[in-house]
PDB file of C-alpha atoms and ligand atoms in Angstrom:
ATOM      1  CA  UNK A   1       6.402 -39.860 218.075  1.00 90.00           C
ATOM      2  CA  UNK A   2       5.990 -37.335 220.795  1.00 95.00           C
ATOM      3  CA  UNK A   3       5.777 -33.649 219.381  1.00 97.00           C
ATOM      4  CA  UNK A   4       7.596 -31.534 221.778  1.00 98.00           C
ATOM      5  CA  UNK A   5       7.570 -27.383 221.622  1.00 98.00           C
ATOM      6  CA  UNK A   6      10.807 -25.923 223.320  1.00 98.00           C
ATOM      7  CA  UNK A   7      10.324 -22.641 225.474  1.00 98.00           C
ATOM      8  CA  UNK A   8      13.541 -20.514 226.337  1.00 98.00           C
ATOM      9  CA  UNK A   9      14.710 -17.139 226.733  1.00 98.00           C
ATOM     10  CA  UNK A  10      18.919 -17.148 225.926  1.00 98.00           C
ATOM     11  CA  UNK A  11      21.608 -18.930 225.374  1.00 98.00           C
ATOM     12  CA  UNK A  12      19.600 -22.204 224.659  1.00 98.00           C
ATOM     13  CA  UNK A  13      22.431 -25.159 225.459  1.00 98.00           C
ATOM     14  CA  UNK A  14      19.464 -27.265 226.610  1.00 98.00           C
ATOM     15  CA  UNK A  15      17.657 -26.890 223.508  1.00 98.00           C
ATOM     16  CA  UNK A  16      20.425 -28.075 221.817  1.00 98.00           C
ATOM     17  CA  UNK A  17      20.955 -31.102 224.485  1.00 98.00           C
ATOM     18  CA  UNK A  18      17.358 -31.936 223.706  1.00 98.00           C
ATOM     19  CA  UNK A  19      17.588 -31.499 219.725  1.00 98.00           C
ATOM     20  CA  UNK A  20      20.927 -33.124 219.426  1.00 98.00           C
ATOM     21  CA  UNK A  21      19.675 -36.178 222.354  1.00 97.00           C
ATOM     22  CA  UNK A  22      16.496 -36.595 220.762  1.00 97.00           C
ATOM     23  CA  UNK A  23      14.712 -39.850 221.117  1.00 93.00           C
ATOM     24  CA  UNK A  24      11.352 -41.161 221.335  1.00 89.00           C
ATOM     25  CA  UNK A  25      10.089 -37.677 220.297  1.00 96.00           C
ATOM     26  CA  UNK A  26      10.526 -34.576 218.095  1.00 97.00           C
ATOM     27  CA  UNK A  27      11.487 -31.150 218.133  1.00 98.00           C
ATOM     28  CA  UNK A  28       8.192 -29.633 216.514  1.00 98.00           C
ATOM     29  CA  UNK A  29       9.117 -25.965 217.086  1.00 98.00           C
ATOM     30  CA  UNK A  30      11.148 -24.123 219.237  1.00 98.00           C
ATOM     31  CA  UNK A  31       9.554 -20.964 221.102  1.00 98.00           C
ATOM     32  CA  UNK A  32      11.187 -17.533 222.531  1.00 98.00           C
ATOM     33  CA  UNK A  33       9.735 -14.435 224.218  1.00 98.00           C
ATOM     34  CA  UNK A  34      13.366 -12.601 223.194  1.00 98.00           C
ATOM     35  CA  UNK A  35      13.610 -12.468 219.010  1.00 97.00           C
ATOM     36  CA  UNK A  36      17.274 -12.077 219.756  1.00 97.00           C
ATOM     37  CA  UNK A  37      18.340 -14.841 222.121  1.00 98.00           C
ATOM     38  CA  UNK A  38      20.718 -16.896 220.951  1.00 98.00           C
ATOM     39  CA  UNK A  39      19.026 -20.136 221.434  1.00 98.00           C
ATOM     40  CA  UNK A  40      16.480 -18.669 218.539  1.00 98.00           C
ATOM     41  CA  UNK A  41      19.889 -17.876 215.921  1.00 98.00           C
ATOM     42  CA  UNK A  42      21.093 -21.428 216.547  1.00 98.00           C
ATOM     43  CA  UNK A  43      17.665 -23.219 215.622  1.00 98.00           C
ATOM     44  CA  UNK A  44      17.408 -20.900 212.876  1.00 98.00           C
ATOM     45  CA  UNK A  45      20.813 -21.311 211.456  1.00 98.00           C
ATOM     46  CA  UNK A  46      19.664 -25.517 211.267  1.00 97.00           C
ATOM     47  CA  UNK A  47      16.391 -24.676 209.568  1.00 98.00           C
ATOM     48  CA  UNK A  48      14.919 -25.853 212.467  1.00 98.00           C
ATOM     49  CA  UNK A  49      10.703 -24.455 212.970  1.00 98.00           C
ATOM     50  CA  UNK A  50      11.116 -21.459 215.054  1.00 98.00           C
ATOM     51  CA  UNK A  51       8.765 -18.684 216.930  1.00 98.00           C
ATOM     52  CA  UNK A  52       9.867 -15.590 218.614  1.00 98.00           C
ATOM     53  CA  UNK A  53       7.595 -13.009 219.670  1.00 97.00           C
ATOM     54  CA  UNK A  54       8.356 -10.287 222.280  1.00 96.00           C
ATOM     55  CA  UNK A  55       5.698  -9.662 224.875  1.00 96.00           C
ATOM     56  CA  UNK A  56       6.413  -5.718 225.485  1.00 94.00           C
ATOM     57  CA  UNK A  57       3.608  -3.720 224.097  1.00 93.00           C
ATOM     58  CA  UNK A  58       1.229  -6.631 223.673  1.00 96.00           C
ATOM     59  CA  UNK A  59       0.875  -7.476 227.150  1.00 93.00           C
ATOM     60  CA  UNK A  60       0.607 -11.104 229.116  1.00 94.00           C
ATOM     61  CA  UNK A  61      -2.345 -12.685 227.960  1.00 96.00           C
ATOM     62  CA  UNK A  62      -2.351 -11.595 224.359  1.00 97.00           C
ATOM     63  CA  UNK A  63       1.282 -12.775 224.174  1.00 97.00           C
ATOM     64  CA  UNK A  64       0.526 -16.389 225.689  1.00 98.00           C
ATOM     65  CA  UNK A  65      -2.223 -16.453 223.441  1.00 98.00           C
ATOM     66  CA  UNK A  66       0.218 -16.126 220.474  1.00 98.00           C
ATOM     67  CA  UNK A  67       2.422 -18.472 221.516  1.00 98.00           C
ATOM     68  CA  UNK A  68       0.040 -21.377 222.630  1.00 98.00           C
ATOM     69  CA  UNK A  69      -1.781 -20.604 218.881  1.00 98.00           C
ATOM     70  CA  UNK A  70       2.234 -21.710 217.280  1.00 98.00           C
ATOM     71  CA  UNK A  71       2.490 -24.360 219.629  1.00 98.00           C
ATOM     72  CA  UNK A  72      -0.617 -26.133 218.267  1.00 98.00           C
ATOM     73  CA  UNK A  73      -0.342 -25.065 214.920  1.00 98.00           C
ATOM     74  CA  UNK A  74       2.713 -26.800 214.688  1.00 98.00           C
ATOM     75  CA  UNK A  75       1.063 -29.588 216.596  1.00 98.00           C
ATOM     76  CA  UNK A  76       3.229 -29.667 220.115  1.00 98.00           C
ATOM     77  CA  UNK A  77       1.860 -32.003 222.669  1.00 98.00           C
ATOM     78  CA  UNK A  78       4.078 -31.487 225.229  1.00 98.00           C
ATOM     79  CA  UNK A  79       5.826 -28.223 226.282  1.00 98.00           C
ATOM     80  CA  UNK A  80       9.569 -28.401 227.493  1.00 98.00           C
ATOM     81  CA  UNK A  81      10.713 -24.988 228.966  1.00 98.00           C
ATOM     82  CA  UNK A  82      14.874 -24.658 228.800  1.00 98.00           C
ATOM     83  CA  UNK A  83      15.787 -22.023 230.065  1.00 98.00           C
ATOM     84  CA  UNK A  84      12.452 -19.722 229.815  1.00 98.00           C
ATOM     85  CA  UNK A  85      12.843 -16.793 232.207  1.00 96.00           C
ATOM     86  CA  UNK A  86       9.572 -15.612 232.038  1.00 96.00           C
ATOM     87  CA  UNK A  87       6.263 -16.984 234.526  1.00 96.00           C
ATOM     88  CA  UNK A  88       3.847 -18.539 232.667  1.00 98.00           C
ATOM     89  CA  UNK A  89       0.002 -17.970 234.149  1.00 98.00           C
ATOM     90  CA  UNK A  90      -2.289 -20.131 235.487  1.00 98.00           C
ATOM     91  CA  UNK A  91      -4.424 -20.041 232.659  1.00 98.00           C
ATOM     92  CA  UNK A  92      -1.381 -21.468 230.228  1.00 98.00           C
ATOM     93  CA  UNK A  93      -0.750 -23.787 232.768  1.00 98.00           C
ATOM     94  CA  UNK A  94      -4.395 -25.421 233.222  1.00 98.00           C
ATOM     95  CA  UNK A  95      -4.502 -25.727 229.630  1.00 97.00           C
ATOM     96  CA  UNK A  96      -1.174 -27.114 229.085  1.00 98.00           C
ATOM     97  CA  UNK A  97      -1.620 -29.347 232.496  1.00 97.00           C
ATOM     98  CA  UNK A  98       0.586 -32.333 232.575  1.00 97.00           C
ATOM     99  CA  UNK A  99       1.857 -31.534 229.734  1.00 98.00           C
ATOM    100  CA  UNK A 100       4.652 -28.766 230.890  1.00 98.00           C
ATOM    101  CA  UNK A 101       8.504 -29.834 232.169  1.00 98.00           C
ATOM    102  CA  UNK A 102      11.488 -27.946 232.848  1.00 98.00           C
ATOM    103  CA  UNK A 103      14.813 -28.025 233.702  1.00 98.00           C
ATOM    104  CA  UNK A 104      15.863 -26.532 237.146  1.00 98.00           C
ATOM    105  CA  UNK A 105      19.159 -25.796 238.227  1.00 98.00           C
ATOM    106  CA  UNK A 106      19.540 -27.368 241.828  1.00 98.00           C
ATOM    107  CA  UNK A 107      17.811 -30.320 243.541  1.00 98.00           C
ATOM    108  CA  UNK A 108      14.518 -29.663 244.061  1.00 98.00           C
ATOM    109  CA  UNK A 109      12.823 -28.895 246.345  1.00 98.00           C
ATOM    110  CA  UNK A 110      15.927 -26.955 247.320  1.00 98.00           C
ATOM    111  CA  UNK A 111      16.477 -24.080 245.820  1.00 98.00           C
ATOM    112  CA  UNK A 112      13.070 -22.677 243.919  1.00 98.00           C
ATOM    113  CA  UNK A 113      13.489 -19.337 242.356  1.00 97.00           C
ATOM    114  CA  UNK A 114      16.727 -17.431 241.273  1.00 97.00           C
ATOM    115  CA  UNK A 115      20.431 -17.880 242.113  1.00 98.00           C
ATOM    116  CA  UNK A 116      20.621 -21.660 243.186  1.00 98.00           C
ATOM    117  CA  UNK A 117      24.294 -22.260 242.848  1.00 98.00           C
ATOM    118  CA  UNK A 118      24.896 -19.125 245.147  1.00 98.00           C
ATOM    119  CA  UNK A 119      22.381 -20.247 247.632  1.00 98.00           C
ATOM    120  CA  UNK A 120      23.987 -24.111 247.824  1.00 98.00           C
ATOM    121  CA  UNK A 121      27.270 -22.817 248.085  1.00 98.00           C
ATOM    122  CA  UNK A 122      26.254 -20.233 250.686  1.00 98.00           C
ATOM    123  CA  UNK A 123      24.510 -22.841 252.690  1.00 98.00           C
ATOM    124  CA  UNK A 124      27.630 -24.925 252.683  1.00 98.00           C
ATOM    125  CA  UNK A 125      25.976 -27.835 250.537  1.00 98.00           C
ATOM    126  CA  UNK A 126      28.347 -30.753 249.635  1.00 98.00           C
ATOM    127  CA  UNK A 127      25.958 -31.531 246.530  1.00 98.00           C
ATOM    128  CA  UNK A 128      24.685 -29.639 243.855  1.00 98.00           C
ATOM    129  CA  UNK A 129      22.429 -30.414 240.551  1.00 98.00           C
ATOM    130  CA  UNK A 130      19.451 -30.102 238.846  1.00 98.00           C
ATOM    131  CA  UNK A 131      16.216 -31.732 238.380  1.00 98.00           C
ATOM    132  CA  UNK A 132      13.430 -32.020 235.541  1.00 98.00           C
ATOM    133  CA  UNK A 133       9.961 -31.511 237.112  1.00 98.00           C
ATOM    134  CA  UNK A 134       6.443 -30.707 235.654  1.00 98.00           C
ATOM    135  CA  UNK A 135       5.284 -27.071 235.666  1.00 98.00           C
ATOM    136  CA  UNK A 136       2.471 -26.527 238.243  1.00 98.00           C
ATOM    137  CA  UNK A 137       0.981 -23.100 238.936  1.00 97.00           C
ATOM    138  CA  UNK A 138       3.463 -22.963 242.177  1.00 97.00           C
ATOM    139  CA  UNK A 139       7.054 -21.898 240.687  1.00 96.00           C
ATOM    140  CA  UNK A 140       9.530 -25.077 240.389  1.00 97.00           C
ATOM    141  CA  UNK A 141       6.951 -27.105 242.663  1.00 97.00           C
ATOM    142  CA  UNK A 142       5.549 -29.625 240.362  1.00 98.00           C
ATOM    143  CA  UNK A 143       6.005 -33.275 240.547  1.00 98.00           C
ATOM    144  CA  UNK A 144      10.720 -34.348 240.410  1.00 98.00           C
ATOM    145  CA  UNK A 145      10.620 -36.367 237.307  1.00 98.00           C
ATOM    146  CA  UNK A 146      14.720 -36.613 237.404  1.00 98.00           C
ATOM    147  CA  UNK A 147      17.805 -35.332 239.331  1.00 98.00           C
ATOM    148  CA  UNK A 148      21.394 -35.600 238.613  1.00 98.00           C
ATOM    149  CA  UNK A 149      23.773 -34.600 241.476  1.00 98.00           C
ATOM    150  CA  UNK A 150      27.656 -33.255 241.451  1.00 98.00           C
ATOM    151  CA  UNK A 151      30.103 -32.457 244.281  1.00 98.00           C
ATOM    152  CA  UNK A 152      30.367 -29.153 245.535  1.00 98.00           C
ATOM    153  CA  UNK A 153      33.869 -28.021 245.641  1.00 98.00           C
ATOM    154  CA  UNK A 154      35.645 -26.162 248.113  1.00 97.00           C
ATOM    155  CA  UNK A 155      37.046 -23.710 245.911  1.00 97.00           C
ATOM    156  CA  UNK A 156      33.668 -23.282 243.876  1.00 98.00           C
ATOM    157  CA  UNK A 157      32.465 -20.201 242.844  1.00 98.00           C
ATOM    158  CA  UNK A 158      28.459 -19.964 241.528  1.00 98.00           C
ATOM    159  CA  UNK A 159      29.978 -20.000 237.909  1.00 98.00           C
ATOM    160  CA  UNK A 160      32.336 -22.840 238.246  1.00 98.00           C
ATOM    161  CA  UNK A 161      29.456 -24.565 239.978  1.00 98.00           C
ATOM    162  CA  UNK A 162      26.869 -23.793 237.329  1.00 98.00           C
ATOM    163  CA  UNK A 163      29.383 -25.310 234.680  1.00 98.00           C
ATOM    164  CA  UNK A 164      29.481 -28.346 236.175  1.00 98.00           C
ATOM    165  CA  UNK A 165      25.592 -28.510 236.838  1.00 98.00           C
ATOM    166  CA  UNK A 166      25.054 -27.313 233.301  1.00 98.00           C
ATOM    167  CA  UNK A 167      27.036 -30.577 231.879  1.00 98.00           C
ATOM    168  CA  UNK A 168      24.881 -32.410 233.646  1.00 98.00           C
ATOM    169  CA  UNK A 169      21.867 -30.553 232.757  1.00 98.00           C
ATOM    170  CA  UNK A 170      22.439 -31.331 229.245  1.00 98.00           C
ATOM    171  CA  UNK A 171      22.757 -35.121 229.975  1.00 98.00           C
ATOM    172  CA  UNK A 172      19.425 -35.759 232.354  1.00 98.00           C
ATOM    173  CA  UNK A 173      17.197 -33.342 230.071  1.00 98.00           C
ATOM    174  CA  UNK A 174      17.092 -35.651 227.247  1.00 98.00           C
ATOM    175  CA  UNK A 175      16.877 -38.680 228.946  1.00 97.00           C
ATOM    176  CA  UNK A 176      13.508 -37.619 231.291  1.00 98.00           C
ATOM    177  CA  UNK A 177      12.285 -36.379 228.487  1.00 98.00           C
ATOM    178  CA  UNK A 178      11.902 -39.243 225.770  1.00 96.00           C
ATOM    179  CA  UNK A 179      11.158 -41.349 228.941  1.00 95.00           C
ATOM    180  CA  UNK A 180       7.970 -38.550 229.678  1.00 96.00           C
ATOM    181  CA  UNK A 181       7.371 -38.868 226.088  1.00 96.00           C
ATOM    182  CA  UNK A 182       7.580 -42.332 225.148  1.00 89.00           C
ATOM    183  CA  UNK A 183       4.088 -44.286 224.697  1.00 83.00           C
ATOM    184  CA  UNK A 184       3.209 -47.664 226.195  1.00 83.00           C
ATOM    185  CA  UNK A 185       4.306 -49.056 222.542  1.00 84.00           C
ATOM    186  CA  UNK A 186       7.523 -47.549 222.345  1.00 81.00           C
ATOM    187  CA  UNK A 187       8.195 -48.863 226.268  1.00 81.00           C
ATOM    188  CA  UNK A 188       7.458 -52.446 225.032  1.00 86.00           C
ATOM    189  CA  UNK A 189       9.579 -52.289 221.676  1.00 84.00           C
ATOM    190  CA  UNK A 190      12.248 -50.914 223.877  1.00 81.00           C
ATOM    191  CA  UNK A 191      12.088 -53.718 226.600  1.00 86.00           C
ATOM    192  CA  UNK A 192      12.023 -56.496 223.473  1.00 91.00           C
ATOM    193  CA  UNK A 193      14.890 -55.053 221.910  1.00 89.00           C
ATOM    194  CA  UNK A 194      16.779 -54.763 225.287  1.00 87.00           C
ATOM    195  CA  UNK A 195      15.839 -59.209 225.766  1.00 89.00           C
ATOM    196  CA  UNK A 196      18.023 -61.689 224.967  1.00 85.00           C
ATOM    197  CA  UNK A 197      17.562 -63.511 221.762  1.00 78.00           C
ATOM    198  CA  UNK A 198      15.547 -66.802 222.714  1.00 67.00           C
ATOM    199  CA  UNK A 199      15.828 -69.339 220.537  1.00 69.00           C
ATOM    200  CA  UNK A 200      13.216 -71.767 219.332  1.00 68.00           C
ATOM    201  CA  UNK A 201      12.724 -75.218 220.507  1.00 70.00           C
ATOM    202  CA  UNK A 202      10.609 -78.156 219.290  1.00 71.00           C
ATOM    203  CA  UNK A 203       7.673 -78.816 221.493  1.00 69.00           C
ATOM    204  CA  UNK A 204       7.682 -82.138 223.063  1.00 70.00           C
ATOM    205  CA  UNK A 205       3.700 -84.000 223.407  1.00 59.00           C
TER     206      UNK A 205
HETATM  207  C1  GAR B 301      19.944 -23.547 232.747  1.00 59.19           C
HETATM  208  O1  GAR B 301      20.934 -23.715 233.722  1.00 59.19           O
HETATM  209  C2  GAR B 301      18.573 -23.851 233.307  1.00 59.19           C
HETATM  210  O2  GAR B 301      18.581 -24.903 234.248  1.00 59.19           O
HETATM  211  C3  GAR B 301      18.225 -22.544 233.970  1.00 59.19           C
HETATM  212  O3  GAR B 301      18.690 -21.563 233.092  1.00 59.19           O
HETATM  213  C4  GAR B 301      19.802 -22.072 232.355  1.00 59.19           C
HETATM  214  C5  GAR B 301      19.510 -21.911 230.881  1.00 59.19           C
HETATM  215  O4  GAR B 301      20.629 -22.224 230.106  1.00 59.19           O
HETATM  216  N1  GAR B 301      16.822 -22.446 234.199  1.00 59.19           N
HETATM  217  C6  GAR B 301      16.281 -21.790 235.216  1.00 59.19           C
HETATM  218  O5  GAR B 301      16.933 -21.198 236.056  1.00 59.19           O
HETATM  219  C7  GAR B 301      14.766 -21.834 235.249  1.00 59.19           C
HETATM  220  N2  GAR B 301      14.286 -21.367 236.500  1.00 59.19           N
HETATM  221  P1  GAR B 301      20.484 -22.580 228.575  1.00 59.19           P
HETATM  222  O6  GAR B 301      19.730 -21.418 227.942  1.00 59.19           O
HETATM  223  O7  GAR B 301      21.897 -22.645 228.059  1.00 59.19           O
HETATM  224  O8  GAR B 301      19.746 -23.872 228.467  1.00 59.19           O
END
C-alpha cells in the first residue's frame, strides 16, 4: 500500500477525511509547520505518527530539509498537502515531483491563491468547489486530478459558501487520492471484484 505523508497548517478536517476515508493507501505520518494547530492535537490524541516543527528561527531551507528527512524516515511516497499554508520551494518540489497533491478550494483554474469563495461570489459565479491537483512550482497550477462542484446561493456569504465546499472537500479528497495511489495490481483486483460471478461451463470438442 501507498505510504502517504499529510502536510497542513490548522484545523486539519481534510486530514481527518483522508485518515478516516482511507483506502488503497496509508497514513504514514502526518506533518505541520505550526506545533499547535489543531490538525497536529487530533492525530496525536489517535496515536497517530506525527511531526511538527516551526520554521521561525531556522529559516526555509533548513526547515524543508527537516521535514523531507521525517517524511522519508517514516517512508512517505507521496505527499498530500491539506490545508498547508505555507509555499513550498522549487527545490522540495523537484524532489518530491509527481509525487505532491493538494486540495484547493474552488475550481481550478479559477481562483489560484487566497480568498476563493469571496472571489466566486464577487464575480457572480453560479458554481463553486474545489479540486485536487498535483503541486508544480507555479502555485495551484499543476495538473486537475478531481473537482466536485456546488451551487452558489443567492444569499451566500464566503463562510456559508466555504461550508458547503468544505463537505465536499472532505468527500473528493479521499477518493482522488487512493485512485493517485492505487498500483496497477490493486486497479485489477478492484475491477475483478467489481465483475459478475461467471460461472463454469463444460467445454464442448
Ligand atoms: C481547506 O478548505 C483547503 O481546501 C484550503 O484550506 C482549508 C483547510 O481546512 N486550502 C487552501 O486554501 C490551500 N491553498 P482543513 O485544515 O480543515 O483541512
Amino acid at each position: 500500500m501507498t505510504r502517504v505523508g499529510i502536510l497542513l497548517s490548522g484545523r486539519g478536517s481534510n486530514m481527518r477525511a483522508l485518515v478516516e476515508q482511507a483506502r488503497g493507501y496509508e497514513v504514514a505520518l502526518i506533518a505541520s509547520d505550526k506545533p499547535e494547530a489543531a490538525g497536529i492535537a487530533w492525530a496525536r490524541e489517535r496515536g497517530l505518527p506525527t511531526f511538527a516543527l516551526s520554521p521561525k528561527g531556522i529559516g526555509k531551507a533548513a526547515f524543508e530539509a527537516e521535514i523531507d528527512r521525517a517524511l522519508r524516515e517514516a517512508g512517505v511516497e507521496v505527499i498530500a498537502l491539506a490545508g498547508y499554508m505555507r509555499l513550498l520551494s522549487d527545490d522540495f518540489v523537484a524532489r518530491w515531483r509527481g509525487r505532491i497533491v493538494n486540495i484547493h478550494p474552488s475550481l481550478l483554474p479559477r481562483y489560484k491563491g487566497l480568498d476563493t469563495h469571496a472571489r466566486a461570489i464577487a464575480a457572480g459565479d453560479a458554481v463553486a468547489g474545489c479540486s485536487v491537483h498535483l503541486v508544480t512550482e507555479e502555485l495551484d497550477g499543476g495538473a486537475v486530478l478531481g473537482q466536485a462542484q456546488v451551487p452558489v446561493l443567492p444569499d451566500d456569504t464566503p463562510e456559508t459558501l466555504a461550508e458547503r465546499v468544505l463537505a465536499e472537500e472532505h468527500r473528493l479528497y479521499p477518493r482522488v487520492l487512493s485512485e493517485f495511489t492505487m498500483t496497477p495490481l490493486d486497479r485489477l483486483r478492484t475491477l475483478a471484484a467489481a465483475l459478475p460471478e461467471v460461472e463454469e461451463r463444460p467445454s464442448h470438442g
